[in-house]
CSV table of C-alpha atoms in Angstrom, one decimal:
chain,number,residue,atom,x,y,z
J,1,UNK,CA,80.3,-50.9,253.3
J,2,UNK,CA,80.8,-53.1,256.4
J,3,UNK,CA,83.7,-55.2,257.0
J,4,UNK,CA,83.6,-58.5,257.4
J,5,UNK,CA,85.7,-60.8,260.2
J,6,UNK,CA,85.8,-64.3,260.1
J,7,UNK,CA,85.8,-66.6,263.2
J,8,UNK,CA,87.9,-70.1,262.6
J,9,UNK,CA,88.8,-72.7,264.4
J,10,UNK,CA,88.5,-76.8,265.4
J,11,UNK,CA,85.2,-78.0,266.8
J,12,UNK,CA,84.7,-76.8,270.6
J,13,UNK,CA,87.5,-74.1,271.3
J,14,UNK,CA,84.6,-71.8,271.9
J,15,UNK,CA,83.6,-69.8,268.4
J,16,UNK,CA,80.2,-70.0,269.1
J,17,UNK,CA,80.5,-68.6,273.0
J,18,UNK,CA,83.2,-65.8,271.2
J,19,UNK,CA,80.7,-65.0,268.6
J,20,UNK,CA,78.0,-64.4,271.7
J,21,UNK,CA,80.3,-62.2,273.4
J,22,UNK,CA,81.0,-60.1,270.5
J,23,UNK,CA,78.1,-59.7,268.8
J,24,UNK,CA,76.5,-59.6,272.8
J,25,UNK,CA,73.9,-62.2,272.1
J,26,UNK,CA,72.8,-65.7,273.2
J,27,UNK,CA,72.3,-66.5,269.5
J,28,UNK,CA,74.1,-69.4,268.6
J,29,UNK,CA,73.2,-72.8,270.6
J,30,UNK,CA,76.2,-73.6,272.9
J,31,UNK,CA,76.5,-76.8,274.0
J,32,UNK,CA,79.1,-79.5,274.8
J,33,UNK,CA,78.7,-81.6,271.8
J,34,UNK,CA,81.2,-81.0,268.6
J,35,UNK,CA,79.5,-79.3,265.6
J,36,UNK,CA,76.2,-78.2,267.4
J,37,UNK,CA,75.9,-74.5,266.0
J,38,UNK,CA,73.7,-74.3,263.2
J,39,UNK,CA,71.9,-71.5,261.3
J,40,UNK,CA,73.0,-68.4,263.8
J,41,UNK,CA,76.4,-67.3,262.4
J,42,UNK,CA,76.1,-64.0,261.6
J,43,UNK,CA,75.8,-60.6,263.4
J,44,UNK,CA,77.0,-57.2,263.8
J,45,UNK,CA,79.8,-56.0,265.9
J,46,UNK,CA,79.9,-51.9,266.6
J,47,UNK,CA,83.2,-51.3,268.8
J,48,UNK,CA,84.3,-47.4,268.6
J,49,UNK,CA,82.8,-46.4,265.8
J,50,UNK,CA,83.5,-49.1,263.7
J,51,UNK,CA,80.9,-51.6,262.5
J,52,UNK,CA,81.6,-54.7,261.4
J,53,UNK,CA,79.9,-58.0,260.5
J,54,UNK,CA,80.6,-61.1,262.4
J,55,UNK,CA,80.8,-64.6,260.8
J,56,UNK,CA,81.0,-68.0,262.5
J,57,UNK,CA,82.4,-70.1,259.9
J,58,UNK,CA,81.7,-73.4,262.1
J,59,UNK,CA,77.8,-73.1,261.7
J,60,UNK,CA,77.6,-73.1,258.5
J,61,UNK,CA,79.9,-76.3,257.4
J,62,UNK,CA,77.9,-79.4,257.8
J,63,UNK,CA,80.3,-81.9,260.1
J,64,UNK,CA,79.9,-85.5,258.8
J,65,UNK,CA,80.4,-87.6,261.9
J,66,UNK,CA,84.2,-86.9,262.7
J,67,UNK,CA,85.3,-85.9,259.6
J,68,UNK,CA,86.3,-82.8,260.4
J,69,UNK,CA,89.4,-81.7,259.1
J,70,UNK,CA,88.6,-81.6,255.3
J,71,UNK,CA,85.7,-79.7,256.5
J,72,UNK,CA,87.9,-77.1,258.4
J,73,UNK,CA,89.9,-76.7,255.5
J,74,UNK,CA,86.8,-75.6,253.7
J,75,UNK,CA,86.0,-73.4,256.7
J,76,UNK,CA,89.9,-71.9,256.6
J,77,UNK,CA,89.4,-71.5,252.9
J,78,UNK,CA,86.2,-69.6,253.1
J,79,UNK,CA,87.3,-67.3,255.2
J,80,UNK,CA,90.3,-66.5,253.7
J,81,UNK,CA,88.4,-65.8,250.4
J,82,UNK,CA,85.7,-63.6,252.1
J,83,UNK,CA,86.4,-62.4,254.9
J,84,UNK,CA,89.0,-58.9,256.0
J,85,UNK,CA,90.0,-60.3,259.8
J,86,UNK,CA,90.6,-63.6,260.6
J,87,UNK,CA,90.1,-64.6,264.5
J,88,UNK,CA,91.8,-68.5,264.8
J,89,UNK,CA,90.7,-69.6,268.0
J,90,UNK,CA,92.5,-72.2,269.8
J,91,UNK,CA,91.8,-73.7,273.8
J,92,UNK,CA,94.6,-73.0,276.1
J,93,UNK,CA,93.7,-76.3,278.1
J,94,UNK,CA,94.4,-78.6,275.2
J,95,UNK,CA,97.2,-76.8,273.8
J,96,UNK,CA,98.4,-77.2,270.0
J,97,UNK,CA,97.1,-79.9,268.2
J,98,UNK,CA,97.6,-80.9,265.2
J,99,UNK,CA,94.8,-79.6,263.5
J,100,UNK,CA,96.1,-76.1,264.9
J,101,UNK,CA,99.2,-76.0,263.3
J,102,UNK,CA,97.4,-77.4,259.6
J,103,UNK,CA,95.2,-74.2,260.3
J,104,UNK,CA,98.3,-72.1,261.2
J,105,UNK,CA,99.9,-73.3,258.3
J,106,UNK,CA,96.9,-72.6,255.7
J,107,UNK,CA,96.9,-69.0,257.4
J,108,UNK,CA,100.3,-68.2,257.4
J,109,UNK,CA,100.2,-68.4,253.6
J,110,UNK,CA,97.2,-66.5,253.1
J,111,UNK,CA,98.7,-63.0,254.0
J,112,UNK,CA,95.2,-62.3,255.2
J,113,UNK,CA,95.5,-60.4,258.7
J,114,UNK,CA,95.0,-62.6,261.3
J,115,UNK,CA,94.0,-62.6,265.4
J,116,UNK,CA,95.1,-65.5,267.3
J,117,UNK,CA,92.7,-65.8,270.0
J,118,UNK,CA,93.7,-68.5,273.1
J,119,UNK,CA,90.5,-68.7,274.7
J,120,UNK,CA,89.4,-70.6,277.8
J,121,UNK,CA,92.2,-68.4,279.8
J,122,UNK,CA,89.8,-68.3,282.9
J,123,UNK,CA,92.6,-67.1,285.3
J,124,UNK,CA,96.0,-66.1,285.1
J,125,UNK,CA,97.7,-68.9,285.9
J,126,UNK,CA,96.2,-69.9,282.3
J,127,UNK,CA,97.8,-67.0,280.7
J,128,UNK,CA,101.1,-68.0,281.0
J,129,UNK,CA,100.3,-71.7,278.7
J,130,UNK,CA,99.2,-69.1,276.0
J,131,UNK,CA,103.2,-69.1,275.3
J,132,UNK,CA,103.4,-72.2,273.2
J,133,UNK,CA,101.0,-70.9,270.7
J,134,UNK,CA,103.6,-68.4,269.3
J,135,UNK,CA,105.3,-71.9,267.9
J,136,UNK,CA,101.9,-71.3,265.4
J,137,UNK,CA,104.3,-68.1,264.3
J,138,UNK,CA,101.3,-66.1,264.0
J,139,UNK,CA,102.2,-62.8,266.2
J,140,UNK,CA,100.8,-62.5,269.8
J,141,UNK,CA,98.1,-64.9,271.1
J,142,UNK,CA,95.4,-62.8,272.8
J,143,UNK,CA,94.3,-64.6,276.0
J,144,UNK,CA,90.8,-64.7,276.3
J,145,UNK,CA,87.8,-65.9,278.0
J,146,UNK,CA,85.0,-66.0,276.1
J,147,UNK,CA,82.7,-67.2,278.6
J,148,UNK,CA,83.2,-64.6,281.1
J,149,UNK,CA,84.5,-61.7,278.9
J,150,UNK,CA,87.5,-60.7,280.1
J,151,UNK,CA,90.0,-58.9,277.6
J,152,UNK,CA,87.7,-59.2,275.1
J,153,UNK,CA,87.9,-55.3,274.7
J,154,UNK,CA,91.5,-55.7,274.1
J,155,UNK,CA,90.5,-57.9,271.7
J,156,UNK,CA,88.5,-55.9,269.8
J,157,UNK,CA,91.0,-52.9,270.4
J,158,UNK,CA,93.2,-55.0,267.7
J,159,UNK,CA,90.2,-55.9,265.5
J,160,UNK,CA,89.3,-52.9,264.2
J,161,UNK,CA,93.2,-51.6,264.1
J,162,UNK,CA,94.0,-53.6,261.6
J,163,UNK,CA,90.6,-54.0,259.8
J,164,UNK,CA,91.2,-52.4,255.9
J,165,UNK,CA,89.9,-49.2,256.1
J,166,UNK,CA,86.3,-48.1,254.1
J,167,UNK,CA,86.6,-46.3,251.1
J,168,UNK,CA,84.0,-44.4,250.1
J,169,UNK,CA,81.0,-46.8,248.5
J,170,UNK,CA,79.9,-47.4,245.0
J,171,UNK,CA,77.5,-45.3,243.1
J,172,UNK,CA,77.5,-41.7,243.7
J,173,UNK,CA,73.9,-41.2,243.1
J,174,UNK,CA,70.8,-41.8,245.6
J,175,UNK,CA,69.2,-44.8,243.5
J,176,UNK,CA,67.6,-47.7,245.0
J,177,UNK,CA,69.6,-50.3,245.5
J,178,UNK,CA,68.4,-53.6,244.5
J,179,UNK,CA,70.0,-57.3,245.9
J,180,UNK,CA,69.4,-60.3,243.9
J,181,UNK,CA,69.6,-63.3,246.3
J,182,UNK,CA,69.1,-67.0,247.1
J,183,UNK,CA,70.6,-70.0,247.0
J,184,UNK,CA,73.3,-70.8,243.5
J,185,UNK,CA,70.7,-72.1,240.8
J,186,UNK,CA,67.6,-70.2,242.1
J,187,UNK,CA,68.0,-68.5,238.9
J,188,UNK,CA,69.4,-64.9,239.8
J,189,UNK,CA,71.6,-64.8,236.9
J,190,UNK,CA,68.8,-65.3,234.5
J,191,UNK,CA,67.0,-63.1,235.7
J,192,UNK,CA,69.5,-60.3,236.0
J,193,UNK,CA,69.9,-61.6,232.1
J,194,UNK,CA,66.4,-61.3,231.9
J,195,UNK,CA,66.1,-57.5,233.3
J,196,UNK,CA,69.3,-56.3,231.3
J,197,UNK,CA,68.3,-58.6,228.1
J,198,UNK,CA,71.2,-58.4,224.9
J,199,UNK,CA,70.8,-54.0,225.0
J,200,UNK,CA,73.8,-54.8,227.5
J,201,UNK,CA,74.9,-50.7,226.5
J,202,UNK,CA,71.6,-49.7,228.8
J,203,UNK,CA,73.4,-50.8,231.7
J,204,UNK,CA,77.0,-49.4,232.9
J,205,UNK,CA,78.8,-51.6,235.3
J,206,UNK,CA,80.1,-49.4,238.7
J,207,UNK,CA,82.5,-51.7,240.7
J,208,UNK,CA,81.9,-51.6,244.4
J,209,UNK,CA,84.8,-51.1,246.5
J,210,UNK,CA,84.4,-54.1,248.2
J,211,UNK,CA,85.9,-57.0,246.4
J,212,UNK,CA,82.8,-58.5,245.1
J,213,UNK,CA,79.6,-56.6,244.8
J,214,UNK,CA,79.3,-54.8,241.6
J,215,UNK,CA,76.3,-51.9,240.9
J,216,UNK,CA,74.9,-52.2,237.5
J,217,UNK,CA,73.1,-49.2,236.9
J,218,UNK,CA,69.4,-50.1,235.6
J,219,UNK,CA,67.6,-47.6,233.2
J,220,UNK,CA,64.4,-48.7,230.8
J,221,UNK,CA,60.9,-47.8,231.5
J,222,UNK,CA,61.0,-45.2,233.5
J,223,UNK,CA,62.6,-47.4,236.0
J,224,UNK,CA,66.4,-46.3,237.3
J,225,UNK,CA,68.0,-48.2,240.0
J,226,UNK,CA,71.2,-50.2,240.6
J,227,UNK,CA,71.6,-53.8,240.5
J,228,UNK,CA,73.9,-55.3,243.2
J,229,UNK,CA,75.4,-58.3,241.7
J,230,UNK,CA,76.4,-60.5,244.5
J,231,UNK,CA,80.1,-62.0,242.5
J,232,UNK,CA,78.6,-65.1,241.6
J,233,UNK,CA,81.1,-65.3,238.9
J,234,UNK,CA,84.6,-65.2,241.2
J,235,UNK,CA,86.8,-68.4,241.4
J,236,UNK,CA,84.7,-71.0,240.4
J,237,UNK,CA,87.4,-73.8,240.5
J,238,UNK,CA,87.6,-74.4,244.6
J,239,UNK,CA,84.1,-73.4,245.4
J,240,UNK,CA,81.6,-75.9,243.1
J,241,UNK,CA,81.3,-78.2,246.3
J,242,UNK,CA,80.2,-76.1,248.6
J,243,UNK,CA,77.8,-73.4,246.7
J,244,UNK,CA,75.2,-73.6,249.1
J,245,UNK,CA,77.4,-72.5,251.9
J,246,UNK,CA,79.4,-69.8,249.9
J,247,UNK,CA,75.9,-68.7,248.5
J,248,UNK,CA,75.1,-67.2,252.2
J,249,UNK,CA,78.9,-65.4,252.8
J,250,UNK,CA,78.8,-64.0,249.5
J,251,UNK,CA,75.3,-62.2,250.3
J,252,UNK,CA,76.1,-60.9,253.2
J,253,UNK,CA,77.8,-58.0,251.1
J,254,UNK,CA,74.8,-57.3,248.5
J,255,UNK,CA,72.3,-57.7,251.5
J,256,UNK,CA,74.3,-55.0,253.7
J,257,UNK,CA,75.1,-52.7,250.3
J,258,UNK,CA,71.2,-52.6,249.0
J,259,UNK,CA,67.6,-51.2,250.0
J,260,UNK,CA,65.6,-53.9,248.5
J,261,UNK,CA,66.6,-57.4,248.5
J,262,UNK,CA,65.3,-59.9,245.7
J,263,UNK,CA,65.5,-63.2,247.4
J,264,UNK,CA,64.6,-66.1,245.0
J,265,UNK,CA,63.4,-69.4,245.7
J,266,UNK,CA,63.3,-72.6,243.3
J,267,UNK,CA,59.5,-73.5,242.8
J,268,UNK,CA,60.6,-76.9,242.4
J,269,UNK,CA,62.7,-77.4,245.4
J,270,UNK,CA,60.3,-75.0,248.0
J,271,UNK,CA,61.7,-73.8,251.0
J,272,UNK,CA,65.1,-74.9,252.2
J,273,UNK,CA,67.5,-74.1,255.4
J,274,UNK,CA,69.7,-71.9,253.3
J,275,UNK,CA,66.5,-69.5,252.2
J,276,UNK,CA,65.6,-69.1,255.8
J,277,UNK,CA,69.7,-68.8,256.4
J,278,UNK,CA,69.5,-65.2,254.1
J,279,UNK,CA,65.8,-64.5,254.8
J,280,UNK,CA,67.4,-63.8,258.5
J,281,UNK,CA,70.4,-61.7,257.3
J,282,UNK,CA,67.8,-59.2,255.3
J,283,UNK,CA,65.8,-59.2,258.5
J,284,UNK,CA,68.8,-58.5,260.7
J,285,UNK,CA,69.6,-55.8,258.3
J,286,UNK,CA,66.7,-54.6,258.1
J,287,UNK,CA,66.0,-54.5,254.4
J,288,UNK,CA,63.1,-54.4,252.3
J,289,UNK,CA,61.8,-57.6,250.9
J,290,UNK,CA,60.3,-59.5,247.3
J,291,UNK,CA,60.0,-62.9,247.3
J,292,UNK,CA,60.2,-64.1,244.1
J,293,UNK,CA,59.3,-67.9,243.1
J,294,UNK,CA,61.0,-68.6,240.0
J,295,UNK,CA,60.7,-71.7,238.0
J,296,UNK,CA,57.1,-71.1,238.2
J,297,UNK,CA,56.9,-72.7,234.4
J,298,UNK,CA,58.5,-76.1,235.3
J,299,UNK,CA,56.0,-76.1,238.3
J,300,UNK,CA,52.9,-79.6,238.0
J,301,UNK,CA,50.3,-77.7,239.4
J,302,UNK,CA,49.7,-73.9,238.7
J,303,UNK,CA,46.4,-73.2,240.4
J,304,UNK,CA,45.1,-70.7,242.4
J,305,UNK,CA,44.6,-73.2,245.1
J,306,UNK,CA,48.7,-74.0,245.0
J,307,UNK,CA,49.8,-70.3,244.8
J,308,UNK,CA,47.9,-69.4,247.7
J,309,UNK,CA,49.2,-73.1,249.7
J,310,UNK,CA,52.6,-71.5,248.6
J,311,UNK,CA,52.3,-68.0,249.4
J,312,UNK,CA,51.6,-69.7,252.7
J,313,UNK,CA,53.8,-71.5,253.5
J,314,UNK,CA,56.1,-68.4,252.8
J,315,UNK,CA,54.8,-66.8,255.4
J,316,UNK,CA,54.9,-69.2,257.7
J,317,UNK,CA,58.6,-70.1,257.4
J,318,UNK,CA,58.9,-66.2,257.6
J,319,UNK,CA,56.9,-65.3,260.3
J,320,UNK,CA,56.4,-62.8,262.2
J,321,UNK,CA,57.5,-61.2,259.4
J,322,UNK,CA,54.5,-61.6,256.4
J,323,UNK,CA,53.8,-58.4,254.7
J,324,UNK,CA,55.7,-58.9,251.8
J,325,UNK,CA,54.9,-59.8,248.2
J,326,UNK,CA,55.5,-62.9,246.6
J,327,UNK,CA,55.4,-63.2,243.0
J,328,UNK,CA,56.0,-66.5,240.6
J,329,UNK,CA,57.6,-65.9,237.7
J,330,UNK,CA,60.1,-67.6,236.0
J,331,UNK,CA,63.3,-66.0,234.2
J,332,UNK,CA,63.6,-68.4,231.5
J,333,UNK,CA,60.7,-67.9,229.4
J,334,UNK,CA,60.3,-64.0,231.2
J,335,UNK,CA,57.2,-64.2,232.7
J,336,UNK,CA,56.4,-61.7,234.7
J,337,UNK,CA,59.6,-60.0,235.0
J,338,UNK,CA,58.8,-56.6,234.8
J,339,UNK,CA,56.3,-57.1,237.5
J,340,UNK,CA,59.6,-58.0,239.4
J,341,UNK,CA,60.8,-54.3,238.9
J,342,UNK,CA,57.4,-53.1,239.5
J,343,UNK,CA,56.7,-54.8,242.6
J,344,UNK,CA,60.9,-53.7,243.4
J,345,UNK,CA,59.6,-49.9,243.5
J,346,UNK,CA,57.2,-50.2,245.3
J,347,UNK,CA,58.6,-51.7,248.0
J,348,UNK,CA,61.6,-49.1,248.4
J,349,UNK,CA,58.9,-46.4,247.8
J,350,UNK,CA,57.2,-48.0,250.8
J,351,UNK,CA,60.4,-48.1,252.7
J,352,UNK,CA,60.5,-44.3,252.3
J,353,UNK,CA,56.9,-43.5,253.1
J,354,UNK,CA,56.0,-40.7,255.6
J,355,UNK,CA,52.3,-41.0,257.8
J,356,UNK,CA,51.2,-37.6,258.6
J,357,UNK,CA,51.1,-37.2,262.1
J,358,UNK,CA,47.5,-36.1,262.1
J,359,UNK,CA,46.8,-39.2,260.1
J,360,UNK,CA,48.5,-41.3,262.0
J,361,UNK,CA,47.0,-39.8,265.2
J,362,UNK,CA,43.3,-40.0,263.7
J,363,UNK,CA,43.1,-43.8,262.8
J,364,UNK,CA,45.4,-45.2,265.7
J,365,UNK,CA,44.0,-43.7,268.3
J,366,UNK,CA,40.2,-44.6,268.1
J,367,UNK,CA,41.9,-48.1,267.4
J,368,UNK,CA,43.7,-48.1,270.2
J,369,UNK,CA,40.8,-46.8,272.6
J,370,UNK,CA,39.2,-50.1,271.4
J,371,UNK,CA,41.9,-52.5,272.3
J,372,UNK,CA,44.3,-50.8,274.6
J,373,UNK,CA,47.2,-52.3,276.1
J,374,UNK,CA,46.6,-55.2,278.8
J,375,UNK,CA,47.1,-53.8,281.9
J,376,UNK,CA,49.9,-55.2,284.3
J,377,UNK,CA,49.8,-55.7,287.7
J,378,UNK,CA,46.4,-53.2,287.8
J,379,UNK,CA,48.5,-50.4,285.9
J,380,UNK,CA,46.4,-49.2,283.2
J,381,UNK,CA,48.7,-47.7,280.0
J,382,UNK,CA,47.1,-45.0,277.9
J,383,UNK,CA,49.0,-44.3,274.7
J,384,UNK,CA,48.8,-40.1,273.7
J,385,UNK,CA,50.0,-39.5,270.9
J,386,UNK,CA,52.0,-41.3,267.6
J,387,UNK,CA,54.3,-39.7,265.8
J,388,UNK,CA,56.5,-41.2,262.7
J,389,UNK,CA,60.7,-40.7,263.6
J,390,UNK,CA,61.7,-38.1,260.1
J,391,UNK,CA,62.9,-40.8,257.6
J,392,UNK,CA,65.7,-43.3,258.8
J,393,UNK,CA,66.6,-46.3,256.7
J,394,UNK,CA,63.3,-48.0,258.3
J,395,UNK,CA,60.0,-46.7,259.0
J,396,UNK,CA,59.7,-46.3,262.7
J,397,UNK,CA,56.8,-44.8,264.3
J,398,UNK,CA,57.0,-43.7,268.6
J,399,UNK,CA,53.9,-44.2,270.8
J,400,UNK,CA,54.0,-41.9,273.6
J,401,UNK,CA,52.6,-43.7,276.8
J,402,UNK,CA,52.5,-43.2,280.4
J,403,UNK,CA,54.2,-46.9,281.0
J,404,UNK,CA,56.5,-47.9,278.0
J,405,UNK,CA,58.4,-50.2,279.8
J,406,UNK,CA,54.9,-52.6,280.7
J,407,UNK,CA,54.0,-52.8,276.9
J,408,UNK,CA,55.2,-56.1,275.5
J,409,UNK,CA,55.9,-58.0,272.4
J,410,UNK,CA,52.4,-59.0,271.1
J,411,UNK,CA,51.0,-55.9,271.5
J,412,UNK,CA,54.1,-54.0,269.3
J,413,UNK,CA,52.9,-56.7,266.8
J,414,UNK,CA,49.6,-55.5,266.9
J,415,UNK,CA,50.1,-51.9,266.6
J,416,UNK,CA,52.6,-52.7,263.7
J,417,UNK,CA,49.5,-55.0,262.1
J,418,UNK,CA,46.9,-51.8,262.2
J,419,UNK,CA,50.0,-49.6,260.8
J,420,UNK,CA,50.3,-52.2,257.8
J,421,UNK,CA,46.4,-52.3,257.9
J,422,UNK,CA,46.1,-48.8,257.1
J,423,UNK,CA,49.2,-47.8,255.3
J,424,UNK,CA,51.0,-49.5,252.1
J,425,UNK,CA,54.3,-50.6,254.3
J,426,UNK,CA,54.5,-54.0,252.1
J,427,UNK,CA,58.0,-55.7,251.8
J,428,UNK,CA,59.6,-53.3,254.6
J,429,UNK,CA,60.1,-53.8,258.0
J,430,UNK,CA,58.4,-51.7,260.9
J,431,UNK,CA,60.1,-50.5,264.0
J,432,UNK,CA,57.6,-49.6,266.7
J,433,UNK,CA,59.0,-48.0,269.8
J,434,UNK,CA,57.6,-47.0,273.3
J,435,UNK,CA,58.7,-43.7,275.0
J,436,UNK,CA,57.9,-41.6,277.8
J,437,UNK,CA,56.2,-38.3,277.1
């Protein structure tokens, strides 16, 4: 089970450019004005060995006009709830301010280890401000620069040193895992209620190591998996204001310990910034997929016509990404709940499904004689042979070429399209790669 670090801080010292240079992507939007990242806070850091996921705590507080320091706090609080690491950046040009030292202060008592980063140290000249952040009194400022990377591997260095160290995860047996998320009120309680009913001695409780995801082992009908309850039920008391953005931290967890992810939406509300928010973390992850519209009893219209407009617009707001079921149900009145685990099997079954070569061989190939690869600058690529990589966490099939480096994005998408043509792959991503032979 990943760790996770948290990146804090007052508007424009630079999270967002530190979070590029860590996670080594242009992700988040940088720009000059305060409170511009939205949506791109999360990513994976690997640094000697260690893996460990990245949060930018600034994109995902919404900052009224200039309002900013009840909204830091929030951040600060967040962080200190969820996250292993704390990085506090500060900007060596401005020096302390007094929204640094009502940060410092909220860290200091949190006994949650924390990094002071003083970014913005271009040169060395700058280095030597860094020394009025120790008034802060917490430990060494590391002088960085996020924008051009220097001693950011020193910073790193004293990341993972004093990241917790993993213990061994949950369950002991090889079951699917299965994540339950969305936004708070989608309705994933009721319908973990729903699956586990009153026969609550069915289901045994496992704790995860982490602090908050629990496996509940899952066993009626032939069906036996674990449930990875995303802690919906910690500390209610500071977070009822801001559900929506705990609701996308607390995932993280469940998304990262699971196969299969469960992500509900609210058939009343339709799609909204946060479902997209932990549609992208499963995607990053890599994970399998159900959609499940729940509410489906309170909806006006219920027709064929508005499931399909719905399923649509799913896949739309989803896309590239569409193979993946979508089911209404809705957990109240249990309809279509077992469908849910049906549907749930299926897609980790298809997560683990193996193309025989000579299969795979016999209905790509003619398909790609028919539509093979544009050719670049009058070099013509001919693809040999296809073979499926033996079974990773995700499907992921090799075309041997003559030119891999010339075959480009759309054409991946339309190999991966035949592939889902073909085979059942529904709900789980597809890696295509292009090598050599």
């Amino acid at each position: 089970m990943g760790n996770v670090v948290a990146i804090v801080g007052r508007p424009n010292v630079g999270k967002s450019t530190l979070f590029n240079r860590l996670t080594q992507s242009r992700q988040a939007i940088v720009n000059e004005e305060a409170g511009t990242t939205r949506d791109r806070q999360y990513g994976k850091t690997d640094w000697t060995g260690r893996e460990f996921s990245l949060i930018d705590t600034g994109g995902w507080v919404v900052n009224s006009d200039d309002v900013f320091e009840g909204e830091i706090n929030k951040q600060v609080q967040i962080a200190i709830e969820e996250a292993d690491v704390i990085l506090f950046v500060v900007d060596v040009l401005t020096g302390v301010t007094d929204l640094d030292d009502e940060v410092a202060r909220i860290l200091r008592r949190s006994n949650k280890p924390v990094v002071l980063i003083v970014n913005k140290a271009d040169n060395y000249d700058l280095h030597a401000l860094a020394a009025e952040f120790y008034s802060l009194g917490l430990g060494d400022p590391y002088c960085v620069s996020a924008i051009n990377g220097s001693y950011t591997g020193d910073l790193l260095d004293r990341i993972v040193e004093i990241l917790p160290l993993e213990k061994e995860e949950g369950p002991e047996e090889e079951l699917p895992r299965i994540a339950i998320v969305g936004r708070p009120n989608a309705g994933k309680s009721s319908l973990i209620n729903a699956f586990i009913g009153e026969e609550r001695h069915i289901v045994t409780d496992i704790a995860g190591t982490t602090r908050d995801s629990i496996y509940t082992k899952y066993n009626k009908f032939g069906l036996n998996f674990y449930l990875v309850d995303t802690a919906g039920i910690r500390k209610k008391g500071k977070v009822n204001e801001d559900l929506e953005y705990y609701s996308v931290i607390r995932s993280i967890r469940a998304i990262e310990n699971s196969d299969v992810c469960v992500l509900m939406l609210d058939a009343t509300r339709g799609i909204e910034s946060q479902d997209l928010n932990i549609f992208s973390i499963i995607q990053k992850n890599k994970k399998g997929l159900l959609v499940c519209v729940n509410k489906w009893d309170l909806a006006e219209d219920k027709s064929q016509i508005a499931i399909k407009t719905f399923i649509h617009a799913i896949q739309e707001r989803f896309a590239p990404f569409r193979d993946f079921p979508v089911l209404f149900i809705s957990a109240l009145t249990k309809q279509r709940i077992f469908k849910v685990l049906e549907k749930t099997k299926e897609v980790y079954d298809n997560r683990h499904r193996r193309v025989p070569t000579a299969k795979l061989n016999e209905i790509m190939l003619p398909i790609i004689e028919d539509t093979p690869p544009p050719a670049t600058k009058g070099k013509y690529i001919k693809i040999k042979y296809i073979t499926q990589l033996p079974a990773g966490h995700v499907p992921s099939f090799v075309f041997f070429c003559n030119l891999p480096q010339w075959v480009k994005e759309p054409y991946r998408r339309f190999l991966e399209n035949k592939i889902r043509e073909n085979w059942n792959f529904s709900g789980t991503p597809i890696q295509v790669f292009m090598r050599e032979k």
